[in-house]
Coordinates of C-alpha atoms and ligand atoms in Angstrom, one line a residue:
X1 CA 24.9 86.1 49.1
X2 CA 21.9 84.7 46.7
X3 CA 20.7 87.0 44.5
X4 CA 19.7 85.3 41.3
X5 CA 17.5 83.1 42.5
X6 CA 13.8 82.7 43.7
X7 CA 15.3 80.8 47.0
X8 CA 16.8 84.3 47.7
X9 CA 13.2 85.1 48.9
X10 CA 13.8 83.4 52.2
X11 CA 16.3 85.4 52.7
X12 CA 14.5 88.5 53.9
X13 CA 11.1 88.5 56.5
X14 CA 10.1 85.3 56.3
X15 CA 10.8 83.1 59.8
X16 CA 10.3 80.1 58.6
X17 CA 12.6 78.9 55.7
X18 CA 11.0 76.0 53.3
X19 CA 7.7 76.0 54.6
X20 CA 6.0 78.7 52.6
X21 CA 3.5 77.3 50.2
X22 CA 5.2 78.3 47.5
X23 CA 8.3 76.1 47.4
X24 CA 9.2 74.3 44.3
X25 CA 10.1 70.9 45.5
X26 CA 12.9 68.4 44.2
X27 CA 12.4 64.9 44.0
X28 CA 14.8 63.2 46.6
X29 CA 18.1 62.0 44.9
X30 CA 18.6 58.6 46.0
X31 CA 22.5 57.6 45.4
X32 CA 23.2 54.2 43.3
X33 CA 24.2 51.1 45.3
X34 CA 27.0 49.1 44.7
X35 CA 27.5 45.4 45.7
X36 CA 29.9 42.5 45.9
X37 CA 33.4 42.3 47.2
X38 CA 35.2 44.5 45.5
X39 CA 34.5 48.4 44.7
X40 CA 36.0 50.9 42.9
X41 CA 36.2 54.6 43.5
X42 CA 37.4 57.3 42.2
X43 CA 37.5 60.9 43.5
X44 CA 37.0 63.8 41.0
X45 CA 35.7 66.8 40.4
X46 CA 31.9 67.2 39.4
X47 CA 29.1 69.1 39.1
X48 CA 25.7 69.9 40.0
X49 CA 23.3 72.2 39.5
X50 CA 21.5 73.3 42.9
X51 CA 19.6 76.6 41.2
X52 CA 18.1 77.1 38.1
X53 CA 20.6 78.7 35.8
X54 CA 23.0 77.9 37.4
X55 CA 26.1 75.0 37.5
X56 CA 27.6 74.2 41.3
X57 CA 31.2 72.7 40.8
X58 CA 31.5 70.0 43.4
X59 CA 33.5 66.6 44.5
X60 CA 32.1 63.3 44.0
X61 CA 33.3 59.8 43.7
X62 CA 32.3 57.9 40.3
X63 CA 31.1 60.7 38.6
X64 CA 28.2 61.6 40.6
X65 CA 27.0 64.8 41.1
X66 CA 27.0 65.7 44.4
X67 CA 28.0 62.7 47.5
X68 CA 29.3 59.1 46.5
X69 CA 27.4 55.9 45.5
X70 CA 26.1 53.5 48.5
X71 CA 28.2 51.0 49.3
X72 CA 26.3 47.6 50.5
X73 CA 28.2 44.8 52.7
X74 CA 27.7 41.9 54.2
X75 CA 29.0 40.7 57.5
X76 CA 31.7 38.0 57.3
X77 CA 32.5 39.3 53.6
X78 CA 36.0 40.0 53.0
X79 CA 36.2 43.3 50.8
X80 CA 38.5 45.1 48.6
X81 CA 38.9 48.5 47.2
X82 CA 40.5 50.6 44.7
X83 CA 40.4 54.0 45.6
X84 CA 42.0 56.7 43.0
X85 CA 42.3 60.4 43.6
X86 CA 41.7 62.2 40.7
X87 CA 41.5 65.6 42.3
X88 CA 44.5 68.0 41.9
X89 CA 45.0 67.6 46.0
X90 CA 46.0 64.9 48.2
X91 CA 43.0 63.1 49.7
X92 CA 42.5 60.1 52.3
X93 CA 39.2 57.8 52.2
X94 CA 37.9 56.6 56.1
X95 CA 35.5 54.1 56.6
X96 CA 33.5 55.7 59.5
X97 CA 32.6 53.3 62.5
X98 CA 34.3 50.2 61.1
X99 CA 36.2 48.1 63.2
X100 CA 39.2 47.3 60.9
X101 CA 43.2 47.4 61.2
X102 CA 44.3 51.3 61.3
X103 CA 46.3 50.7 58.3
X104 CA 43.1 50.0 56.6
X105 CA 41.1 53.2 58.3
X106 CA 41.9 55.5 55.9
X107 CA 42.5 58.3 58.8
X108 CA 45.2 61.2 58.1
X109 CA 48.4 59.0 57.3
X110 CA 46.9 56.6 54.9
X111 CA 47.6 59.2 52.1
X112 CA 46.2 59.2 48.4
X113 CA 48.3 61.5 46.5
X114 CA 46.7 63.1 43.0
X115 CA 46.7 60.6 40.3
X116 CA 47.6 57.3 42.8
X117 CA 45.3 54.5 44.2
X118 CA 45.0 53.2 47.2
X119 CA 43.6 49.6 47.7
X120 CA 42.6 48.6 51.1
X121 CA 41.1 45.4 52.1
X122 CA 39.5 44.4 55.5
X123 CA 36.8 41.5 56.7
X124 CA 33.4 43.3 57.3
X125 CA 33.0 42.8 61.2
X126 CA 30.7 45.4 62.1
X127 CA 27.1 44.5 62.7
X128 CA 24.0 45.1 60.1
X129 CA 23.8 49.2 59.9
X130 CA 24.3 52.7 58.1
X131 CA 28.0 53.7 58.1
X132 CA 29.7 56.2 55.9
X133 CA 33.1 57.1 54.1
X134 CA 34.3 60.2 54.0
X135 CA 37.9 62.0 53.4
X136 CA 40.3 62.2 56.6
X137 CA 43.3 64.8 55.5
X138 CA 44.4 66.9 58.6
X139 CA 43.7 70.2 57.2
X140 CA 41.6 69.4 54.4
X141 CA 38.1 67.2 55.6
X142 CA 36.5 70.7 55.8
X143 CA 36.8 72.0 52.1
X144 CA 36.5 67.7 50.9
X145 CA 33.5 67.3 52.8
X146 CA 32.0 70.5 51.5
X147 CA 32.5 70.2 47.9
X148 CA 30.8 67.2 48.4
X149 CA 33.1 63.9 48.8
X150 CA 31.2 61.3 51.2
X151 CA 28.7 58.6 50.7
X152 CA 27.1 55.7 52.5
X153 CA 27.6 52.1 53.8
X154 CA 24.8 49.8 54.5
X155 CA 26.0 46.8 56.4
X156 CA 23.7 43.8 56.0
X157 CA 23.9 40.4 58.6
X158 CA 21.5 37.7 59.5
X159 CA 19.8 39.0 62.2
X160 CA 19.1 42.1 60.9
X161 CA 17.9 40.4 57.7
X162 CA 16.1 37.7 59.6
X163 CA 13.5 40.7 61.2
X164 CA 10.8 41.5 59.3
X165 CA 11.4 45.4 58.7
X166 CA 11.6 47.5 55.3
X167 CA 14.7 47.2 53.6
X168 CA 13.7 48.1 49.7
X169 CA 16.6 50.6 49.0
X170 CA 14.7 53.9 48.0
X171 CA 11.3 52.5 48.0
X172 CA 10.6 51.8 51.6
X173 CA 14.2 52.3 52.6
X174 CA 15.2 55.4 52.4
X175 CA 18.9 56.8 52.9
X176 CA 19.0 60.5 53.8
X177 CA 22.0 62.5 54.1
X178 CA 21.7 65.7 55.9
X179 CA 23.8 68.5 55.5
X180 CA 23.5 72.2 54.1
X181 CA 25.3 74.4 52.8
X182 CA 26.5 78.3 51.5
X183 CA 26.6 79.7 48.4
X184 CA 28.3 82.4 46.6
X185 CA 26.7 84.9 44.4
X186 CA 27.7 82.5 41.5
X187 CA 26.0 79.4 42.9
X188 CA 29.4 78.4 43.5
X189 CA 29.9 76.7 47.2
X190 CA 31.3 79.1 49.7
X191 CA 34.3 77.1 51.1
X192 CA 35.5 79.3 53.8
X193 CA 35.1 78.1 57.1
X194 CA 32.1 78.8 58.0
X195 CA 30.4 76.8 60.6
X196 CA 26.9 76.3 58.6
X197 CA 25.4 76.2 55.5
X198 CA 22.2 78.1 54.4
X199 CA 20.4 75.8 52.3
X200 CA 19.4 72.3 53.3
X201 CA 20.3 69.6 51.0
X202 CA 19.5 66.2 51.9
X203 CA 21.1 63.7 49.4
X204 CA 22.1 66.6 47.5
X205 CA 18.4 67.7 47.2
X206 CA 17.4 71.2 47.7
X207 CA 13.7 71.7 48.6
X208 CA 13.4 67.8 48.7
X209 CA 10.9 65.7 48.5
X210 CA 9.5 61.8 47.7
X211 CA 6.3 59.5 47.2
X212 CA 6.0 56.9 50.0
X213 CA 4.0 54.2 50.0
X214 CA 1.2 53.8 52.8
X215 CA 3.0 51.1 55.1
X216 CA 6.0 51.3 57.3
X217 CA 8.5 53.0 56.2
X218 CA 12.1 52.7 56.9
X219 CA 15.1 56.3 56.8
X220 CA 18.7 56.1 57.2
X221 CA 19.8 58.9 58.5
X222 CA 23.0 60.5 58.4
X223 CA 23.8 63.6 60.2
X224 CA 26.8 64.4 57.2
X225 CA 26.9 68.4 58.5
X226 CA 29.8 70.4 59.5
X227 CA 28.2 71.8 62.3
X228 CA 24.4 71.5 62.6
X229 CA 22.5 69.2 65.0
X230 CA 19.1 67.9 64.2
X231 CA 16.0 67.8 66.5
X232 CA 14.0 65.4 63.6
X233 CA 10.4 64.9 64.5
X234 CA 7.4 64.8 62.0
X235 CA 5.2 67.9 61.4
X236 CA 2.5 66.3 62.9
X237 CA 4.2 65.5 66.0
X238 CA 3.7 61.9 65.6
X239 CA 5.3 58.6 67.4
X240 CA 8.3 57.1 65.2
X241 CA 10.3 54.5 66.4
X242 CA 14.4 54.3 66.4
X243 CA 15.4 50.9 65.5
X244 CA 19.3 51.5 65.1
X245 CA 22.2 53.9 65.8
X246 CA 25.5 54.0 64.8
X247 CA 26.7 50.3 65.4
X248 CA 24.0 48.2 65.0
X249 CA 20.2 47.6 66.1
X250 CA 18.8 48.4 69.3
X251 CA 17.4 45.7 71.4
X252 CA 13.7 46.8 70.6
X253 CA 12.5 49.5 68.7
X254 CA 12.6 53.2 70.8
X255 CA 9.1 55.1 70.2
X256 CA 10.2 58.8 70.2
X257 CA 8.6 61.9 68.9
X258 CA 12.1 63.8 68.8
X259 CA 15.1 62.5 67.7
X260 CA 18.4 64.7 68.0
X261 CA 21.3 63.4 65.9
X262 CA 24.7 65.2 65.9
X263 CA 27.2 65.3 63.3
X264 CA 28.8 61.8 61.8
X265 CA 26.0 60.5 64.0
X266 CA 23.6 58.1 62.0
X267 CA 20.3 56.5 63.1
X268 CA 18.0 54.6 61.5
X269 CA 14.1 54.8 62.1
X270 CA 10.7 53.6 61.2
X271 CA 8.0 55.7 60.5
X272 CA 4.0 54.5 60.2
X273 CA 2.5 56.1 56.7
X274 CA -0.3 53.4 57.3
X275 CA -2.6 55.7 58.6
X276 CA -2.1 58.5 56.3
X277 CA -4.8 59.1 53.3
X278 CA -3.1 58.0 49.9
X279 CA -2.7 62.0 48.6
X280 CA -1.9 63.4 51.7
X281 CA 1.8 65.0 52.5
X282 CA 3.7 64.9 55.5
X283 CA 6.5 66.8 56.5
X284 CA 9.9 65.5 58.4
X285 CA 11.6 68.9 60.4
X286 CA 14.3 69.8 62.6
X287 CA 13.2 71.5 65.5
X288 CA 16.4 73.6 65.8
X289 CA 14.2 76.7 67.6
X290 CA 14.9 78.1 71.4
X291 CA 17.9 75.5 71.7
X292 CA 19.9 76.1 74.8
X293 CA 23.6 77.5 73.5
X294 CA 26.2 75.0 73.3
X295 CA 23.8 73.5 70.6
X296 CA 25.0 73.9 66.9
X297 CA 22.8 76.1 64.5
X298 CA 20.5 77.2 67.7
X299 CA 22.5 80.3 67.4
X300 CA 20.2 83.4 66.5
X301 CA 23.0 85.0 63.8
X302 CA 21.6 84.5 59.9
X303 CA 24.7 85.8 58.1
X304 CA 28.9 85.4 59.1
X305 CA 30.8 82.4 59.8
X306 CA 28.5 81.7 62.6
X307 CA 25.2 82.3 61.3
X308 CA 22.9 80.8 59.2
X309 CA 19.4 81.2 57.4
X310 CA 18.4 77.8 58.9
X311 CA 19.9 78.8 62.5
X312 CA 17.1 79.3 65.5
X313 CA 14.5 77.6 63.4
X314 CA 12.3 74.2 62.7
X315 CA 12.8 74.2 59.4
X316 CA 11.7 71.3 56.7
X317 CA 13.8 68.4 56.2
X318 CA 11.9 66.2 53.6
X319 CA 8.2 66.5 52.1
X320 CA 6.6 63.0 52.1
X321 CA 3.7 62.4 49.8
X322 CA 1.7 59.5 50.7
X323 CA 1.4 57.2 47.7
X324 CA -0.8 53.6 47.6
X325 CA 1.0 50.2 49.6
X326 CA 2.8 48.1 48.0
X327 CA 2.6 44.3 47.2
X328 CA 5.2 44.1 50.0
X329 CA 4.4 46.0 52.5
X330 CA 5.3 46.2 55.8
X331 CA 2.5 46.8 58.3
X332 CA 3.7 46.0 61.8
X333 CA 7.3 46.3 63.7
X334 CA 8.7 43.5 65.6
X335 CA 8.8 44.4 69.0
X336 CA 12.2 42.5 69.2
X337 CA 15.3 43.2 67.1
X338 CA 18.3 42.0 68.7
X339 CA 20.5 41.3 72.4
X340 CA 23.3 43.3 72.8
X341 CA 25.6 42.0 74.9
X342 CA 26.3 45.0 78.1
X343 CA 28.8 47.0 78.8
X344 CA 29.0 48.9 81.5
X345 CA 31.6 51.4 83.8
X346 CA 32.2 48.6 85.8
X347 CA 33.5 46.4 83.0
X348 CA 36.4 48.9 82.5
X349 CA 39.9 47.7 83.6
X350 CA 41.2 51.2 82.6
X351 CA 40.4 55.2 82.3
X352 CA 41.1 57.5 80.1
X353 CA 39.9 61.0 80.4
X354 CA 40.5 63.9 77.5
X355 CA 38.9 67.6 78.4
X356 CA 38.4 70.1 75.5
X357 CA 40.2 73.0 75.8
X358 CA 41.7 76.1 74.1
X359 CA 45.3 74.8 71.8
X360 CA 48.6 76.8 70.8
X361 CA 48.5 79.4 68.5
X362 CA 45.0 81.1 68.8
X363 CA 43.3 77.9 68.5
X364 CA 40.0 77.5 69.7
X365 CA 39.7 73.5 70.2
X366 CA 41.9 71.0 71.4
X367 CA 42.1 68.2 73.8
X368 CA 44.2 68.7 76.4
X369 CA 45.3 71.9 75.4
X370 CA 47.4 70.1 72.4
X371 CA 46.7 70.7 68.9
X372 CA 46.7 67.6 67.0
X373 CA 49.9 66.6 64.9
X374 CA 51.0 63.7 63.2
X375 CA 53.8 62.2 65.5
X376 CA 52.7 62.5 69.3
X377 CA 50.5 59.1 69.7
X378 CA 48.2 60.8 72.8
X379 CA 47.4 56.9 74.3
X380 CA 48.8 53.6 74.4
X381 CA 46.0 51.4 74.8
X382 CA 47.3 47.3 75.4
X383 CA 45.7 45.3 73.6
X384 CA 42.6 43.8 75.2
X385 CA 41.7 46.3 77.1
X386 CA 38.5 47.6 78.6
X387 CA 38.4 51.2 78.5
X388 CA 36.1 54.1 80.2
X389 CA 36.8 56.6 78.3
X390 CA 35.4 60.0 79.4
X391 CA 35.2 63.6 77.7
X392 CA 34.9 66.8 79.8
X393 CA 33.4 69.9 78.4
X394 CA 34.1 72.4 79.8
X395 CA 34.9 74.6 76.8
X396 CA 32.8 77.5 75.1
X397 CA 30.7 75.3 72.7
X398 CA 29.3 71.5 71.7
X399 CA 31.2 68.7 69.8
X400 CA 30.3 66.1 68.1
X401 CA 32.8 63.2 69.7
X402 CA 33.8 59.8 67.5
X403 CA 36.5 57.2 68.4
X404 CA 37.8 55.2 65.7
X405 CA 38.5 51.0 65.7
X406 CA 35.6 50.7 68.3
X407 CA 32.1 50.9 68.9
X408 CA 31.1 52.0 72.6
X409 CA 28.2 52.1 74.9
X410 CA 28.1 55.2 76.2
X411 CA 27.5 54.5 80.2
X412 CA 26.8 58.2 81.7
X413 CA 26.3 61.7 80.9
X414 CA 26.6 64.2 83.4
X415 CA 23.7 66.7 82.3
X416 CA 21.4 63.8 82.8
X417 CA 19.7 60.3 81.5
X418 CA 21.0 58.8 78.4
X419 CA 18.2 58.9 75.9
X420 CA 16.7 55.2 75.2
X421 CA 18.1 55.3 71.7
X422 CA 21.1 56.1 72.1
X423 CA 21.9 52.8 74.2
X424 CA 23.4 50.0 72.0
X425 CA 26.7 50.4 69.9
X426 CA 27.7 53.9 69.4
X427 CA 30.9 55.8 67.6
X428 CA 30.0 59.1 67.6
X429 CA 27.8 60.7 70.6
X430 CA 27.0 64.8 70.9
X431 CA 28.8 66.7 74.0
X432 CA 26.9 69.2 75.5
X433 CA 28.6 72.4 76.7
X434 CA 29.3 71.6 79.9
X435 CA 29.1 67.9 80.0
X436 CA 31.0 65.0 80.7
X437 CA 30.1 62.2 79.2
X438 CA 31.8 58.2 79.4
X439 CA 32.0 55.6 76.9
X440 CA 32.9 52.2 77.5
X441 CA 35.1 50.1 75.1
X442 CA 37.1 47.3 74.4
X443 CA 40.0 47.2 72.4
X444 CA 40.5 43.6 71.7
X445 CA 41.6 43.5 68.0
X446 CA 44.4 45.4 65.6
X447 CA 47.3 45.8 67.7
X448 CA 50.0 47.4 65.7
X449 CA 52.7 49.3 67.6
X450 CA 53.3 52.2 64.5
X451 CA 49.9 53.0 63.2
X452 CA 47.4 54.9 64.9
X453 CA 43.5 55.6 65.6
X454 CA 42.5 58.9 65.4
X455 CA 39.7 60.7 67.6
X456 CA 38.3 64.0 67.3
X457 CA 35.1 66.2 67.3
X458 CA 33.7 65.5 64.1
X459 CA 33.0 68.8 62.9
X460 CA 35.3 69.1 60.1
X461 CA 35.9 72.8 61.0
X462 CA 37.2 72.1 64.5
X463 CA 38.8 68.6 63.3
X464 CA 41.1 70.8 60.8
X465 CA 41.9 73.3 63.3
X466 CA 43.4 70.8 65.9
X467 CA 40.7 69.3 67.8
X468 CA 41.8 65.5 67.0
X469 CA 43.9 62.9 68.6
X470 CA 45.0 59.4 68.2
X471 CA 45.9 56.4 70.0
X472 CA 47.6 53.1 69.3
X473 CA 46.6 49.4 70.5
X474 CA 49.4 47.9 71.8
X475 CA 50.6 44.6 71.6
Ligands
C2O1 CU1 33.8 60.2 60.2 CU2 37.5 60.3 62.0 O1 35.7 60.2 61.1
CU2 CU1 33.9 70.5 67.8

């Protein structure tokens, strides 16, 4: 464990981890944008210094320190890619929540060996929101991810851009990456599977923190963990409102005080700094305290591959320092945003139900007591179909669900009401221990008899370890 550093300190007595007054903060890394039609990435090894002293080696695309650039599209445009591996390991890019030919998805079999490039192209379907890309190798999205290799997709249209909301890319639109993670006595990341990390990093950002100006505000925010849920509400307890999920805007903005986002999950929300005194700081938490269990990083262990420094705790997120309006700024919400067409159970003209389970070979996870593998296609969906899709959990812990090629409504959970902002278009959606939850979908593009779609829990851990699938849409 830590013991070169002054963050070491949390280690021991304290209950709270980041709030002590004390805390040397880190101004928020905000990740470069890049625009147009066609992108180039390249996946390499970097580094980063997290502590003081200190060098972190990490992945990155382009040279960045720690996570990717953010990528911008807009919907209609047709977009191309070079994607190079330069790691010493074979690697795969997925473009998470996009609606695209498999071929394209960048899931397990779409391969990038060390030194080669892979150039995909696909028309940008998906509605105005934040997506991500991330690496997909069975076997090896645990120890990619945790180095580092990910980074964000922002998805412009016309509607969305039509609304009068905050969109200034990191000055009152703010993209926030949340993950954490465990370090070695040599600052180096620890890379065996553990389930959580110890430190917080948001963007890459130890101790974070930014200015905001006094107006609406607008976060991104990507729940890029391997485990960890978030319960994000603002120290102060105060209303924000949930404007998007995963696919695309709500139809009105969702006043919450709590928002819980599992992992891959993404939602983006507004938050009111109108009010606040220019000088004044604020802090965003996770309320991860007294969670029932079943709930990832509500486990009371601090140290092993299931504990965690930040486990059992509302611990700080980001530090926002109230800082003068600016000449744009945004002072009221529209109390519209869009009309998503419905989808409901009774719009399904087929079923599909997968149960977590316990796999071959001491493994933990699977669905439907199969480990994943490369060759056995789980479901032949014909193309046009509606699906209800539904997961049973009735297995020792949580997961974090996401489909690929579609995004779904989810249309009932058994351990009660679907939260308000979690209606619209969804790819990812947490499952309780204990729960059954159903999505609805339709499959109505990208038949192609060879190449699958994967699904999985998207913990990287359990992911790795067998607790995937994948289906094909027929012709
Ligand atoms: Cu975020 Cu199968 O991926
Ligand atoms: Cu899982």
């Amino acid at each position: 464990m830590l013991i070169c550093c002054k963050k070491s300190a949390n280690t021991t007595g304290s209950t709270s981890t980041n709030t002590s007054s004390d805390t040397t903060y880190n101004t928020l890394y905000i990740p470069p944008t890049l625009t147009g039609t066609s992108f180039n990435l390249a996946l390499g090894k970097s580094s980063k210094q997290f502590f003081t002293g200190a060098t972190t080696q990490t992945y990155s695309y382009n040279g960045l320190p720690f996570w990717g650039p953010t990528l911008i599209f807009n919907k209609g445009d047709n977009v191309s890619f070079n994607i190079t591996n330069n790691l010493t390991d074979t690697t795969t890019l997925h473009w998470h929540g996009f609606h695209i030919p498999a071929i394209m998805d960048g899931g397990p079999h779409q391969k990038i060996a060390p030194g080669a490039t892979w150039s995909p192209h696909f028309t940008v379907m998906n509605n105005a929101s934040t997506f991500w890309f991330h690496p997909h190798l069975h076997e090896k999205t645990y120890e990619q991810i945790t180095m580092g290799a990910g980074g964000l997709i922002i998805v412009k249209d016309p509607i969305e851009s039509a609304l009068n909301l905050p969109r200034t890319y990191g000055t009152d639109d703010i993209p926030l990456v949340l993950t954490s993670r465990r370090f070695n006595s040599d600052i180096s990341f620890n890379t065996n599977v553990n389930d959580y990390g110890d430190y917080l990093l948001a963007n890459g950002t130890l101790n974070p923190q930014i200015s905001l100006p006094k107006q609406y505000v607008r976060f991104r925010i990507l729940n890029a963990e391997i485990e960890r849920a978030y319960n994000l509400g603002f120290s102060d307890g105060r209303t924000f409102y949930v404007i998007s999920n995963d696919g695309g805007l709500l139809d009105a903005p969702v006043g919450v005080t709590r928002v819980v986002l599992g992992v891959g999950e993404r939602v983006e929300i507004l938050v009111n700094l109108g009010g606040d005194n220019v000088g004044s700081s604020l802090k965003l938490m996770s309320y991860n305290s007294n969670q029932t269990f079943g709930y990832p990083g509500g486990e009371s262990s601090q140290s092993g591959a299931l504990g965690s420094l930040l486990n059992n705790k509302d611990f700080e997120v980001l530090k926002i320092n109230v800082a003068a309006a600016n000449a744009q700024a945004i002072t009221s919400i529209p109390t519209k945003l869009t009309t998503n067409t419905t989808l409901t159970a009774a719009d399904a003209t087929s079923n599909i139900s997968t149960s977590i389970t316990a796999g071959q070979g001491g493994s933990e996870f699977a669905f439907d007591n199969n480990n994943y593998n490369y060759v056995t296609i789980n479901h032949k969906i014909p193309l046009n179909t509606t699906v209800k899709w539904t997961f049973v959990n009735s297995n020792v812990f949580g997961h974090s669900i996401h489909i690929h090629d579609i995004q779904f409504k989810i249309v009932s959970r058994s351990s009660g009401a679907i939260q308000n902002y979690e209606q619209g278009w969804k790819d990812t959606f947490f499952l309780h221990l204990g729960e059954t939850v159903s999505v609805v979908a339709k499959f109505d593009d990208f038949a192609d008899a060879t190449n699958p779609f994967m699904y999985h829990c998207h913990f990287p851990n359990h992911e790795d370890a067998g607790l995937m699938g994948q289906f094909i849409v027929t012709p």
